[in-house]
CSV table of C-alpha atoms in Angstrom, one decimal:
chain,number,residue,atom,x,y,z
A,1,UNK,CA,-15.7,-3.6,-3.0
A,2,UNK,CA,-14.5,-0.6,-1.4
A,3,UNK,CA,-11.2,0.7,-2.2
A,4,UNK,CA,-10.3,-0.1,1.7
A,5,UNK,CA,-11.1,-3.5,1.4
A,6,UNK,CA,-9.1,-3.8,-1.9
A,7,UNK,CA,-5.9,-2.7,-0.5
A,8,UNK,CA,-6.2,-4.6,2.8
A,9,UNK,CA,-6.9,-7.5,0.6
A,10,UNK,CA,-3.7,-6.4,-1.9
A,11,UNK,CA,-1.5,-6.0,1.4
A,12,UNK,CA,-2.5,-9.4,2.7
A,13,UNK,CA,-1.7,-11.2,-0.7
A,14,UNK,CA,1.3,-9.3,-0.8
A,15,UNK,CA,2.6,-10.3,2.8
A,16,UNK,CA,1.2,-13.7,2.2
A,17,UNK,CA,3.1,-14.0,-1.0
A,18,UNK,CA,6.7,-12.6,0.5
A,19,UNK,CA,6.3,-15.0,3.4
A,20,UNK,CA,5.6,-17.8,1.2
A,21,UNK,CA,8.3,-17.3,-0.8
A,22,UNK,CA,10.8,-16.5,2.0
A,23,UNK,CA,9.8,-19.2,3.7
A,24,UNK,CA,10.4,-22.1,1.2
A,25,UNK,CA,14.1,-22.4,1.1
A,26,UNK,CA,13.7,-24.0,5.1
A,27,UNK,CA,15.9,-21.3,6.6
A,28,UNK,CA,17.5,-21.4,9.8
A,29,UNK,CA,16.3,-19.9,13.0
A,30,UNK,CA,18.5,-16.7,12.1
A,31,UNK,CA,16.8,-16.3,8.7
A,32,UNK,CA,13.7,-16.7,9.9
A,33,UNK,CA,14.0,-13.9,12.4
A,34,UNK,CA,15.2,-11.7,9.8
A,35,UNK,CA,12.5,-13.3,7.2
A,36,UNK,CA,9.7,-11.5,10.2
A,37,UNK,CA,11.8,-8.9,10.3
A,38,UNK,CA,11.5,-7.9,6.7
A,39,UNK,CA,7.5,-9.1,6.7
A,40,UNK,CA,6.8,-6.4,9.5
A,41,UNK,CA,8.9,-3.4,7.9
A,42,UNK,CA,7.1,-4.3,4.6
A,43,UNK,CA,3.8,-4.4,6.6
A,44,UNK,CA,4.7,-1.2,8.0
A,45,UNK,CA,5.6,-0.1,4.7
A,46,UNK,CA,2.3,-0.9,3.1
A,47,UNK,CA,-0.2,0.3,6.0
A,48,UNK,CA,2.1,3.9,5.8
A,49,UNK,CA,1.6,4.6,2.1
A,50,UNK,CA,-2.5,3.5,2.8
A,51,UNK,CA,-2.9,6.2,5.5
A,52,UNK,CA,-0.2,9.2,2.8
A,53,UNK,CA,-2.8,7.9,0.3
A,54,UNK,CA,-6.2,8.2,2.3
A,55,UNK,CA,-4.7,11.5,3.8
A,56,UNK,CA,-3.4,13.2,0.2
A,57,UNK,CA,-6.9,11.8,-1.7
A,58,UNK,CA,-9.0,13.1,0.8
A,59,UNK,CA,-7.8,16.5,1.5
A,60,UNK,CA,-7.4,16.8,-2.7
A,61,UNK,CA,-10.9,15.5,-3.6
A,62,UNK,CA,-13.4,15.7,-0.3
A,63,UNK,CA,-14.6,19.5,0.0
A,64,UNK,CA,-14.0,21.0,4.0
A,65,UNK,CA,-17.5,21.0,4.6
A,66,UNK,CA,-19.5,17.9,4.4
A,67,UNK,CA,-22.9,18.1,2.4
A,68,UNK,CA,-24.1,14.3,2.0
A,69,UNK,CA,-23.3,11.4,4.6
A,70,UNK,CA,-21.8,10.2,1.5
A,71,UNK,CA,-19.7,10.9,-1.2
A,72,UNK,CA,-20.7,12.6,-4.3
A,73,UNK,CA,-19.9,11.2,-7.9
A,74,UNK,CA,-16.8,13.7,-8.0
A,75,UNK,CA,-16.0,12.9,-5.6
A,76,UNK,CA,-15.7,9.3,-5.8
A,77,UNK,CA,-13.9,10.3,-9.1
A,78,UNK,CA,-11.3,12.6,-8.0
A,79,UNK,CA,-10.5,9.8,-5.3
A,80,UNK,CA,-10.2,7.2,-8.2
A,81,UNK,CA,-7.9,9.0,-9.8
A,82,UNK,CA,-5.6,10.7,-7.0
A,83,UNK,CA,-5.3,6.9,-6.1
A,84,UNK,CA,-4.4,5.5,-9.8
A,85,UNK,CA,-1.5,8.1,-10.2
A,86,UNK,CA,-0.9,7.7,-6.8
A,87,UNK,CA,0.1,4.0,-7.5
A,88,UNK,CA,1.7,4.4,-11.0
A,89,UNK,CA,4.3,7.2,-9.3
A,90,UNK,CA,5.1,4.9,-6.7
A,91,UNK,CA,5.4,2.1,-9.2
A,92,UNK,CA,7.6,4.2,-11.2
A,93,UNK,CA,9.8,5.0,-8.7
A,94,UNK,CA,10.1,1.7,-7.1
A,95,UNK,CA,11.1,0.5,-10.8
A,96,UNK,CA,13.7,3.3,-11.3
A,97,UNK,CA,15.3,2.8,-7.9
A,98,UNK,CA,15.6,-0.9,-8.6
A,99,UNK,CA,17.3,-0.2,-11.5
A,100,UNK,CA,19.8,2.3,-9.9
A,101,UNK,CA,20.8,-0.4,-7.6
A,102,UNK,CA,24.7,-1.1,-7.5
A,103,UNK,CA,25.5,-4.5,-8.4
């Protein structure tokens, strides 16, 4: 599976899950709105850090001028990777913000 199809299947669970979750508790027609509310900003969220990640891994690991219709082993490497730390840094951050959150 291609790493596109992986993260629109990860940003589908994701938005699935949230939903599911928020949804549960039978809100009111209020919390509902604001339930779609926060399911679209985290959509838009999700579909932002795809294109900063397709934009910084490509530019990093794809050379200028285009050799083979398709990618080379390095290349496919150097993608891996930029995506894997790519993820852990946002992870990390995410976990150290929600730690720094006033109570």
């Amino acid at each position: 599976m291609s790493f596109l199809g992986i993260f629109n299947f990860f940003m589908y669970l994701t938005f699935l899950y949230s939903f599911t979750v928020l949804m549960a508790a039978a809100p009111t027609e209020m919390d509902r709105e604001q339930i779609f509310s926060m399911a679209e900003k985290e959509m838009e969220y999700r579909v932002e850090m795809f294109n900063k990640i397709t934009h910084t891994c490509f530019q990093k690991c794809v050379e200028s001028k285009y050799k083979d219709s398709e990618l080379n082993m390095g290349e496919n490497s150097c993608i891996d990777r930029c995506v894997a730390k790519y993820w852990q840094v946002t992870n990390l951050v995410g976990v150290l913000l929600g730690n720094n959150r006033p109570m």
